[in-house]
Amino acid sequence: MQSNYDKLIFEVSQPGRVGYKLPDLDVEDTALDTLIPADLLATEEIDFPEVTEVDVIRHFTNLSHKNYGLDQGIYPLGSCTMKYNPKINEDMASLDGFANIHPFQDDEDIQGSLRLLWECGGALAEIAGMDEMTMQPAAGAHGEYTGILLIKAYHEKRGDTKRDKIIIPDAAHGTNPATAAMAGYKIIELKSTKDGMVDVEALRASVGDDTAGMMLTNPNTLGMSDENVKEIAEIIHEAGGLVYYDGANLNAIMGKARPGDMGFDVVHYNVHKTLSTPHGGGGPGAGPVGCKAFLTEFLPIPVVTKKDDDTYFLDYDRPNSIGKVKDFYGHFGIIVRTYAYVLTMGGDGLKRASEVAVLNANYLQALLKDHYKLPLDRITKHETIFSGLKGGLSEITTLDIAKRILDKGYHAPTVYFPLIINEAMMFEPTETESKETLDAFAAALIEIAEEAKRDPEILKQAPCNTPVRRPDETKAAKDTIVVYKPE
Ligand SMILES: *Cc1c(COP(=O)(O)O)cnc(C)c1O
């Protein structure tokens, strides 16, 4: 039987139950329809649930327990950098002076906020080795699109119009080809070598006077940092193209290496990955974009600029700007969180975060590699990819393993991505997790590998402990029922 705590709040409702009582009116009781035109008033009773305070508290507390978040445990989704978002970020973003300003306020009224945008941009430019940043893009993919428009504007201004191709390795994030296509480019896909690197000879053969540029996800979706990254940038530059660095995986290299020093012209951040800030549920995030000095004339307007007298203003006077990419100035509240994180960590802290993130991924890889198939058996960067169970128990799929992980009280890794690895399971523990957490998580995974040998049916039935068992994945995505009608 369904417990009272699994019911909708409408089903818990009992006529006449109330949470609290309003005091008696001590002003004149003006009839509503003298204040609001009659035709705008509801004609039927609205079916609000009638519940007590304790019903409401239990309902929402139980609902929140059906969710899983970073404040509960490890969230090892590869390619997502699900790190803990320190609470001080939230405190800073809710300060009155940041949370309650209006986008139409004059520059003089919001000097502190403009200064924050400028200083945060300066810090991000420094970390990536770029000259100037825009904080406008709303997410990583949006940053890519903005960055590719900078590259397009550069070629167009020079009248170099036959460059219509962007080169993208097959170990790139899926948003890279989507971005290039949206910007109107044709895509040349490069196959990776068996070590997960860009095939430099194939790259040389694919460039020409029609190359607008290249987008490199680095470290790539195999968790590998390309060994020939400088040479790659040089090959593209020699052909007259520009190089774009997908920096969503910067958590692997912060404070260690800078895309700008590797020769890249444009880079985007995923601050909702690398620099904490909330992540999930579709946003909001932010995807600031940095570029080298020769591209700054194309940055989206307005650009926050500092004057000689140490005041700040929103500069709209960039005639070659690609225009606006987001209303107002982007997701300001997220940038406040980003800056709070950067300041609390400091340069050494950010570097240490990357070191521990890489260490944690390699530690987890070492704990699991006797039990799960490791397609690229080498030191990895910030994430590690397995290809199902070791020992060819082919009836057990990655999906079965991922579902069983839920029963053990953990979030599943990314599955079936990257596409170039069969039965992929991609773990990115991040620096947030302690050795003890990783040990316990690995022990759960090893237990699953043993269950697969002993009693594969458990894995086929999993998950057993979740409110929803195994929905038909296609039907759940394509035919979602979001309206529930109680019997
Ligand atoms: C997450 C990710 C993106 C896309 O970022 P969104 O904020 O989800 O748009 C792009 N590239 C890589 C490598 C990523 O991991």
XYZ file of C-alpha atoms in Angstrom, residues 177-340:
164
model
C 30.090 20.283 -33.872
C 26.636 21.610 -32.959
C 28.148 25.047 -32.334
C 30.128 25.107 -35.576
C 27.065 24.039 -37.543
C 24.913 26.706 -35.893
C 27.494 29.331 -36.823
C 27.134 28.225 -40.448
C 30.302 26.155 -40.818
C 30.895 22.792 -42.408
C 32.525 20.301 -40.065
C 35.509 18.110 -40.734
C 35.658 15.286 -38.199
C 39.072 13.906 -37.275
C 39.388 10.365 -35.924
C 41.447 10.020 -32.745
C 44.472 7.758 -32.530
C 44.173 4.622 -30.394
C 45.757 6.591 -27.521
C 42.952 9.124 -27.668
C 45.025 11.903 -29.251
C 44.475 14.061 -32.321
C 46.008 12.356 -35.361
C 48.504 15.072 -36.301
C 49.183 13.718 -39.791
C 45.460 13.517 -40.548
C 45.151 17.078 -39.249
C 47.915 18.292 -41.572
C 46.148 16.661 -44.490
C 42.806 18.272 -43.654
C 43.818 21.951 -43.398
C 43.785 24.408 -46.270
C 42.744 27.897 -47.318
C 39.157 26.917 -46.477
C 39.991 26.232 -42.791
C 38.288 28.781 -40.545
C 39.584 27.099 -37.431
C 39.586 24.159 -35.109
C 37.753 23.430 -31.865
C 39.673 21.322 -29.385
C 38.125 19.911 -26.230
C 41.120 19.523 -23.971
C 41.438 17.383 -21.947
C 39.142 15.618 -24.390
C 36.118 13.468 -23.585
C 38.462 10.506 -23.038
C 40.028 12.393 -20.127
C 43.264 12.796 -22.080
C 45.202 16.006 -22.504
C 46.611 16.113 -26.015
C 50.375 15.672 -26.103
C 50.729 17.640 -29.341
C 48.605 20.571 -28.373
C 51.118 23.253 -29.393
C 51.810 21.597 -32.714
C 48.071 21.338 -33.369
C 47.654 25.090 -32.805
C 50.616 25.811 -35.091
C 49.262 23.677 -37.938
C 45.962 25.565 -37.856
C 47.652 28.975 -37.600
C 49.954 28.197 -40.521
C 46.878 27.414 -42.601
C 45.410 30.804 -41.635
C 42.780 29.451 -39.226
C 42.216 30.196 -35.540
C 42.110 27.755 -32.639
C 39.271 27.459 -30.144
C 39.817 25.800 -26.776
C 36.780 24.156 -25.193
C 37.701 24.886 -21.588
C 34.855 23.007 -19.912
C 37.464 20.566 -18.609
C 39.742 23.230 -17.108
C 39.358 21.544 -13.734
C 42.139 19.223 -14.900
C 44.708 21.954 -15.631
C 43.986 25.125 -13.635
C 47.174 26.721 -12.409
C 49.215 24.120 -14.308
C 48.830 25.060 -17.954
C 47.078 27.849 -19.827
C 45.300 27.553 -23.189
C 46.708 30.972 -24.137
C 50.274 29.705 -23.653
C 49.476 26.636 -25.767
C 48.702 28.967 -28.665
C 44.913 29.132 -28.463
C 43.060 32.268 -29.559
C 39.669 31.813 -27.869
C 38.526 29.784 -24.856
C 35.326 29.359 -22.893
C 34.841 28.425 -19.255
C 32.068 26.409 -17.719
C 32.044 28.243 -14.398
C 29.238 25.913 -13.233
C 31.723 23.077 -13.571
C 35.254 24.313 -12.969
C 34.497 27.130 -10.551
C 31.704 25.541 -8.484
C 28.417 27.503 -8.650
C 25.243 25.423 -8.823
C 24.913 22.913 -11.635
C 22.010 20.867 -12.775
C 18.337 21.121 -13.444
C 19.198 23.013 -16.606
C 20.941 25.999 -15.089
C 21.481 28.825 -14.768
C 25.188 28.562 -15.424
C 27.597 30.834 -17.238
C 30.120 30.361 -20.027
C 32.510 33.332 -20.009
C 34.671 33.592 -23.122
C 38.219 34.895 -23.285
C 40.226 35.878 -26.339
C 43.587 37.216 -27.390
C 44.047 40.976 -27.898
C 43.607 40.878 -31.687
C 40.030 39.588 -31.243
C 38.793 41.871 -28.436
C 37.267 44.382 -30.908
C 34.672 41.691 -31.737
C 33.596 40.876 -28.156
C 29.873 41.197 -27.372
C 28.705 44.610 -26.159
C 28.615 45.962 -23.542
C 32.125 45.280 -22.272
C 32.773 46.285 -18.659
C 35.687 48.727 -18.765
C 37.751 50.520 -16.152
C 38.514 54.208 -16.528
C 41.689 56.033 -15.481
C 39.951 57.369 -12.367
C 39.241 53.777 -11.199
C 35.542 53.922 -12.003
C 33.815 51.356 -14.201
C 31.393 51.664 -17.088
C 29.555 49.543 -19.629
C 31.262 50.190 -22.962
C 28.891 49.960 -25.929
C 31.340 51.667 -28.283
C 32.821 48.671 -30.103
C 31.805 49.108 -33.736
C 33.076 45.662 -34.758
C 31.344 43.813 -31.912
C 29.391 40.689 -32.815
C 26.552 42.357 -30.839
C 24.787 41.107 -27.784
C 24.559 37.390 -27.052
C 22.446 37.583 -23.881
C 20.029 40.082 -22.465
C 21.674 42.622 -20.152
C 25.026 41.336 -18.852
C 24.572 37.571 -18.594
C 23.889 35.561 -15.443
C 25.299 38.041 -12.973
C 24.420 36.010 -9.855
C 26.466 33.111 -11.175
C 29.446 35.380 -11.779
C 29.213 36.559 -8.155
C 29.447 32.915 -7.061
C 32.336 32.355 -9.454
C 34.270 35.284 -8.068
C 33.554 34.258 -4.472
